[in-house]
Coordinates of C-alpha atoms and ligand atoms in Angstrom, one line a residue:
M17 CA 121.6 162.3 128.2
D18 CA 118.7 160.7 130.0
D19 CA 118.4 160.8 133.8
M20 CA 119.3 157.1 134.1
T21 CA 122.6 157.5 132.2
E22 CA 123.5 160.6 134.1
A23 CA 122.8 158.9 137.5
L24 CA 125.1 156.0 136.5
L25 CA 127.9 158.2 135.2
T26 CA 127.8 160.4 138.4
D27 CA 127.9 157.3 140.5
T28 CA 131.0 155.8 138.9
A29 CA 132.7 159.1 138.8
K30 CA 132.2 159.7 142.6
P31 CA 135.4 159.5 144.6
K32 CA 135.4 156.2 146.5
V33 CA 135.4 156.4 150.3
P34 CA 138.7 154.9 151.2
T35 CA 137.8 151.8 153.2
L36 CA 140.8 149.8 154.2
P37 CA 140.7 146.2 153.2
D38 CA 142.1 143.8 155.8
A39 CA 142.5 146.7 158.3
Q40 CA 144.1 146.1 161.6
K41 CA 144.5 148.6 164.5
V42 CA 147.8 149.7 165.9
T43 CA 148.0 148.9 169.6
F44 CA 151.6 149.9 170.5
V45 CA 154.5 152.0 168.9
K46 CA 158.0 152.2 170.2
H47 CA 160.9 154.1 168.5
W48 CA 164.2 152.6 169.2
T49 CA 166.5 155.0 167.3
D50 CA 166.0 157.7 164.8
K51 CA 166.1 154.9 162.1
L52 CA 164.3 152.0 163.9
F53 CA 160.8 151.4 165.4
S54 CA 158.5 148.5 166.2
F55 CA 154.8 148.4 166.5
R56 CA 152.0 146.0 167.4
C57 CA 148.6 145.6 165.9
T58 CA 145.5 143.5 166.3
R59 CA 145.7 140.1 164.8
P60 CA 142.9 138.8 162.4
A61 CA 141.1 136.0 164.1
S62 CA 141.7 133.7 161.1
L63 CA 145.4 134.3 160.8
R64 CA 147.5 131.3 161.5
F65 CA 151.3 131.4 160.8
R66 CA 154.5 129.6 161.5
S67 CA 157.0 131.6 163.6
G68 CA 159.5 133.2 161.1
E69 CA 157.1 133.8 158.3
F70 CA 156.3 137.2 156.7
V71 CA 153.1 138.9 155.5
M72 CA 152.4 141.9 153.3
I73 CA 151.5 145.0 155.2
G74 CA 151.1 148.7 154.4
L75 CA 148.9 151.8 154.1
M76 CA 146.5 153.1 151.5
G77 CA 148.5 155.0 148.9
D78 CA 147.6 158.5 147.6
N79 CA 146.4 156.9 144.4
G80 CA 143.7 154.9 146.4
R81 CA 145.7 151.6 146.0
P82 CA 147.3 149.7 148.9
L83 CA 151.0 150.4 149.2
L84 CA 152.3 147.0 150.6
R85 CA 155.7 145.6 151.6
A86 CA 156.8 142.3 152.9
Y87 CA 157.4 142.3 156.7
S88 CA 158.5 139.5 158.9
I89 CA 156.2 138.9 161.8
A90 CA 158.4 139.6 164.9
S91 CA 155.8 138.1 167.4
P92 CA 155.5 134.4 168.1
S93 CA 152.6 132.4 166.6
W94 CA 151.0 132.1 170.1
D95 CA 150.8 135.8 170.6
E96 CA 147.2 137.3 170.3
E97 CA 148.7 140.5 168.7
L98 CA 151.2 140.9 165.9
E99 CA 154.4 142.7 166.2
F100 CA 156.6 144.2 163.4
Y101 CA 160.1 145.7 163.5
S102 CA 161.0 148.3 160.9
I103 CA 163.5 150.6 159.5
K104 CA 162.6 154.3 158.8
V105 CA 163.8 155.5 155.4
Q106 CA 163.1 159.1 155.0
D107 CA 162.3 158.9 151.3
G108 CA 161.0 155.3 151.4
P109 CA 157.5 155.1 149.9
L110 CA 156.1 153.1 152.8
T111 CA 158.4 153.6 155.8
S112 CA 158.4 157.4 155.4
R113 CA 154.7 157.2 156.3
L114 CA 154.7 154.0 158.4
Q115 CA 157.1 155.7 160.9
H116 CA 154.3 158.1 161.9
L117 CA 152.0 155.5 163.0
E118 CA 150.2 156.0 166.3
V119 CA 148.1 153.9 168.6
G120 CA 144.6 153.6 167.1
D121 CA 145.7 154.1 163.5
E122 CA 144.9 151.4 160.9
I123 CA 147.3 149.4 158.7
I124 CA 146.5 147.0 155.9
L125 CA 147.6 143.4 156.5
R126 CA 147.1 140.7 153.9
P127 CA 146.6 137.5 156.0
K128 CA 148.8 135.2 153.7
P129 CA 151.9 134.3 155.6
V130 CA 154.9 132.8 153.7
G131 CA 158.6 132.4 154.1
T132 CA 161.5 130.0 154.4
L133 CA 162.8 130.9 157.9
V134 CA 160.6 128.1 159.5
H135 CA 161.5 125.0 161.4
D136 CA 159.9 122.8 158.7
A137 CA 162.7 123.8 156.2
L138 CA 165.4 122.4 158.4
L139 CA 166.4 118.8 159.1
P140 CA 166.7 117.9 162.8
G141 CA 169.9 119.0 164.5
K142 CA 171.5 119.8 167.9
R143 CA 172.4 123.4 167.6
I144 CA 170.6 126.2 165.7
W145 CA 172.2 129.5 164.6
F146 CA 170.1 132.6 163.9
F147 CA 172.3 135.1 162.0
A148 CA 170.9 138.6 161.7
T149 CA 171.9 142.1 160.6
G150 CA 169.9 145.2 161.3
T151 CA 166.1 144.6 161.0
G152 CA 166.9 141.0 159.9
F153 CA 166.4 140.3 163.7
A154 CA 162.6 140.4 163.2
P155 CA 161.9 136.8 162.2
F156 CA 164.2 135.6 165.0
A157 CA 162.2 137.8 167.5
S158 CA 159.4 135.5 166.6
L159 CA 161.4 132.2 166.5
L160 CA 163.2 133.0 169.8
R161 CA 159.8 133.3 171.5
D162 CA 158.5 130.0 170.1
P163 CA 158.8 127.1 172.6
Q164 CA 159.4 124.7 169.6
T165 CA 162.9 126.4 169.1
Y166 CA 164.0 125.1 172.5
E167 CA 162.2 121.8 172.2
D168 CA 163.9 121.0 168.9
Y169 CA 167.5 122.1 169.8
E170 CA 169.9 121.7 172.7
E171 CA 171.5 125.1 171.9
V172 CA 170.2 128.2 170.3
I173 CA 172.7 130.9 169.2
I174 CA 171.5 134.3 168.0
T175 CA 174.1 136.6 166.4
H176 CA 173.1 140.2 165.6
T177 CA 175.5 142.6 163.8
C178 CA 174.6 146.3 163.5
R179 CA 176.5 149.4 162.8
E180 CA 175.9 151.1 166.1
V181 CA 175.1 150.1 169.7
G182 CA 171.6 151.7 169.8
E183 CA 170.6 149.4 166.9
L184 CA 171.0 146.4 169.1
T185 CA 168.6 147.6 171.8
Y186 CA 165.4 146.0 170.4
G187 CA 167.1 142.7 170.3
A188 CA 168.9 143.0 173.6
E189 CA 165.6 143.9 175.4
L190 CA 163.9 141.0 173.7
I191 CA 166.5 138.5 174.9
D192 CA 166.1 139.9 178.4
S193 CA 162.4 139.5 178.3
I194 CA 162.7 135.9 177.1
R195 CA 165.2 135.1 179.9
N196 CA 162.6 136.5 182.4
D197 CA 159.5 134.9 180.8
E198 CA 157.9 132.4 183.1
M199 CA 157.1 129.9 180.4
L200 CA 160.2 130.2 178.2
K201 CA 162.6 130.3 181.2
E202 CA 161.6 126.8 182.0
L203 CA 162.7 125.6 178.5
I204 CA 165.8 127.7 178.3
G205 CA 167.3 127.1 181.7
E206 CA 169.0 129.5 184.2
E207 CA 171.8 131.9 183.2
N208 CA 175.0 129.6 183.2
L209 CA 173.1 126.6 181.9
S210 CA 171.0 128.6 179.5
K211 CA 170.6 127.0 176.0
L212 CA 170.0 130.4 174.6
R213 CA 173.3 132.2 173.6
Y214 CA 173.2 135.9 172.5
Y215 CA 176.1 137.2 170.5
P216 CA 175.7 140.9 169.5
T217 CA 178.4 142.7 167.5
T218 CA 178.8 146.3 166.2
T219 CA 180.9 147.5 163.2
R220 CA 181.0 151.2 163.4
E221 CA 180.7 152.1 167.1
E222 CA 182.7 150.8 170.1
S223 CA 181.0 147.9 171.9
P224 CA 182.2 144.8 173.9
K225 CA 182.3 142.8 170.6
M226 CA 183.3 144.5 167.4
G227 CA 183.3 143.2 163.9
R228 CA 181.2 141.6 161.2
I229 CA 180.0 138.2 162.2
T230 CA 181.3 136.8 158.9
D231 CA 184.9 137.9 159.8
L232 CA 184.5 136.5 163.3
M233 CA 183.4 133.2 162.0
R234 CA 186.3 133.1 159.5
S235 CA 188.8 133.8 162.2
G236 CA 187.1 131.4 164.6
E237 CA 186.7 134.0 167.2
V238 CA 182.9 133.5 167.6
F239 CA 183.5 129.8 168.3
A240 CA 186.2 130.6 170.8
D241 CA 184.1 133.2 172.5
L242 CA 181.2 130.8 172.9
G243 CA 183.5 127.9 173.9
I244 CA 182.1 125.7 171.2
D245 CA 183.2 123.6 168.2
P246 CA 183.0 125.2 164.8
I247 CA 179.9 124.6 162.6
A248 CA 179.4 121.1 161.3
P249 CA 176.6 119.6 159.1
E250 CA 176.0 116.7 161.6
T251 CA 175.1 119.1 164.4
D252 CA 174.4 122.6 163.2
R253 CA 171.4 124.2 161.5
A254 CA 171.2 127.9 160.6
M255 CA 168.7 130.6 159.6
V256 CA 170.0 133.8 158.1
C257 CA 168.3 137.1 157.7
G258 CA 170.0 140.4 156.7
N259 CA 171.1 142.6 154.0
L260 CA 171.9 141.1 150.6
A261 CA 175.7 141.2 150.8
F262 CA 175.6 139.7 154.2
N263 CA 173.3 136.9 153.1
L264 CA 175.6 135.9 150.3
E265 CA 178.7 136.0 152.4
I266 CA 177.1 133.9 155.2
K267 CA 175.8 131.4 152.6
E268 CA 179.3 130.9 151.3
L269 CA 180.6 130.4 154.8
L270 CA 177.9 127.9 155.7
E271 CA 178.4 126.0 152.5
G272 CA 182.1 125.9 153.4
F273 CA 181.2 124.3 156.7
G274 CA 179.4 121.6 154.7
L275 CA 175.8 122.9 155.2
N276 CA 173.2 122.9 152.3
E277 CA 170.4 125.2 151.7
G278 CA 167.0 123.9 152.5
A279 CA 163.4 125.0 151.6
N280 CA 159.9 124.2 152.9
S281 CA 159.6 121.4 150.3
D282 CA 163.1 120.1 150.8
P283 CA 164.5 120.6 154.3
K284 CA 168.3 120.7 154.6
E285 CA 170.8 122.4 157.0
Y286 CA 170.3 126.1 156.5
V287 CA 167.8 128.7 155.1
V288 CA 168.1 132.3 154.1
E289 CA 165.8 135.4 153.7
K290 CA 166.4 138.9 152.8
A291 CA 165.6 141.5 155.5
F292 CA 162.9 144.0 154.5
V293 CA 164.3 147.1 152.8
D294 CA 162.1 150.0 151.7
Ligands
A2P12 P1 179.5 147.3 158.1 O1 179.3 148.5 159.0 O2 181.0 146.8 158.1 O3 179.1 147.6 156.7 P2 173.4 147.8 157.0 O4 173.0 148.8 158.0 O5 174.2 148.4 155.9 O6 172.3 146.9 156.5 O7 174.5 146.8 157.8 C1 174.1 146.2 158.9 C2 175.3 145.5 159.5 O8 175.6 144.4 158.6 C3 176.5 146.4 159.6 O9 177.1 146.1 160.9 C4 177.3 146.0 158.4 O10 178.7 146.1 158.7 C5 177.0 144.5 158.4 N1 177.3 144.0 157.0 C6 177.1 144.6 155.8 N2 177.5 143.8 154.8 C7 178.0 142.7 155.4 C8 178.6 141.5 154.8 N3 178.8 141.3 153.5 N4 179.0 140.6 155.7 C9 178.8 140.7 157.0 N5 178.3 141.8 157.6 C10 177.9 142.8 156.8

């Protein structure tokens, strides 16, 4: 082997220094329960997205290849940072590692936002429903902080169903912060006249409102509690994000109320997206 060939071979065989492509720095981490956490990171200057969309984020895998998963952006499009809300799965390939993130760490973020939970995928209406279970709250954390939501609708109803009370905390604190936000407060109105209605329910731990939202819709209890008419295609629009069984059940219910599923290219009365699962 001549020197040249040896030099070439040695060079390609050298372990590559792992440089993260599309790296962003973690700026904030908060653990909400032993199974849920949220974090914030820097936002690429070039990243434009519509509130409700998701991106691929992750970490470098042991094999030197990026390990990426779809995550809804939980921050609104005007925020200078990005926020994500995640489950922790102990043997999940990504979240078992992601849950140990600390401020200053780097994550990989592919700046190509996509998704159906966007205002463009719905026809104009009077009232919008955001139906979430578990971490399916994330895209609504973005949409609920987007002024367009309150400009486009007279009433905004967010329902969040979780097994236990602690799992509601991220959403409950967000709703509080929205109600106290100087800019959004103007659009939403003061307490009794507020156009933002929050309807949290739990299924496995005692709380002021118990039951699956699907059952509460079927029985009419949610409409009675909120003092409103049942869902109708002339007035109501809906976005759904939760586990698969929930999404299917809500779809059937919404279709029963006369709503049709829309898409970016074909706006209609409701849209659905699966919540991130590791
Ligand atoms: P339940 O406790 O009755 O299963 P998970 O943690 O499994 O993703 O569930 C999150 C929440 O979604 C739980 O409160 C769960 O209720 C509820 N849920 C699960 N499946 C459905 C469904 N098909 N319709 C409505 N709610 C559901």
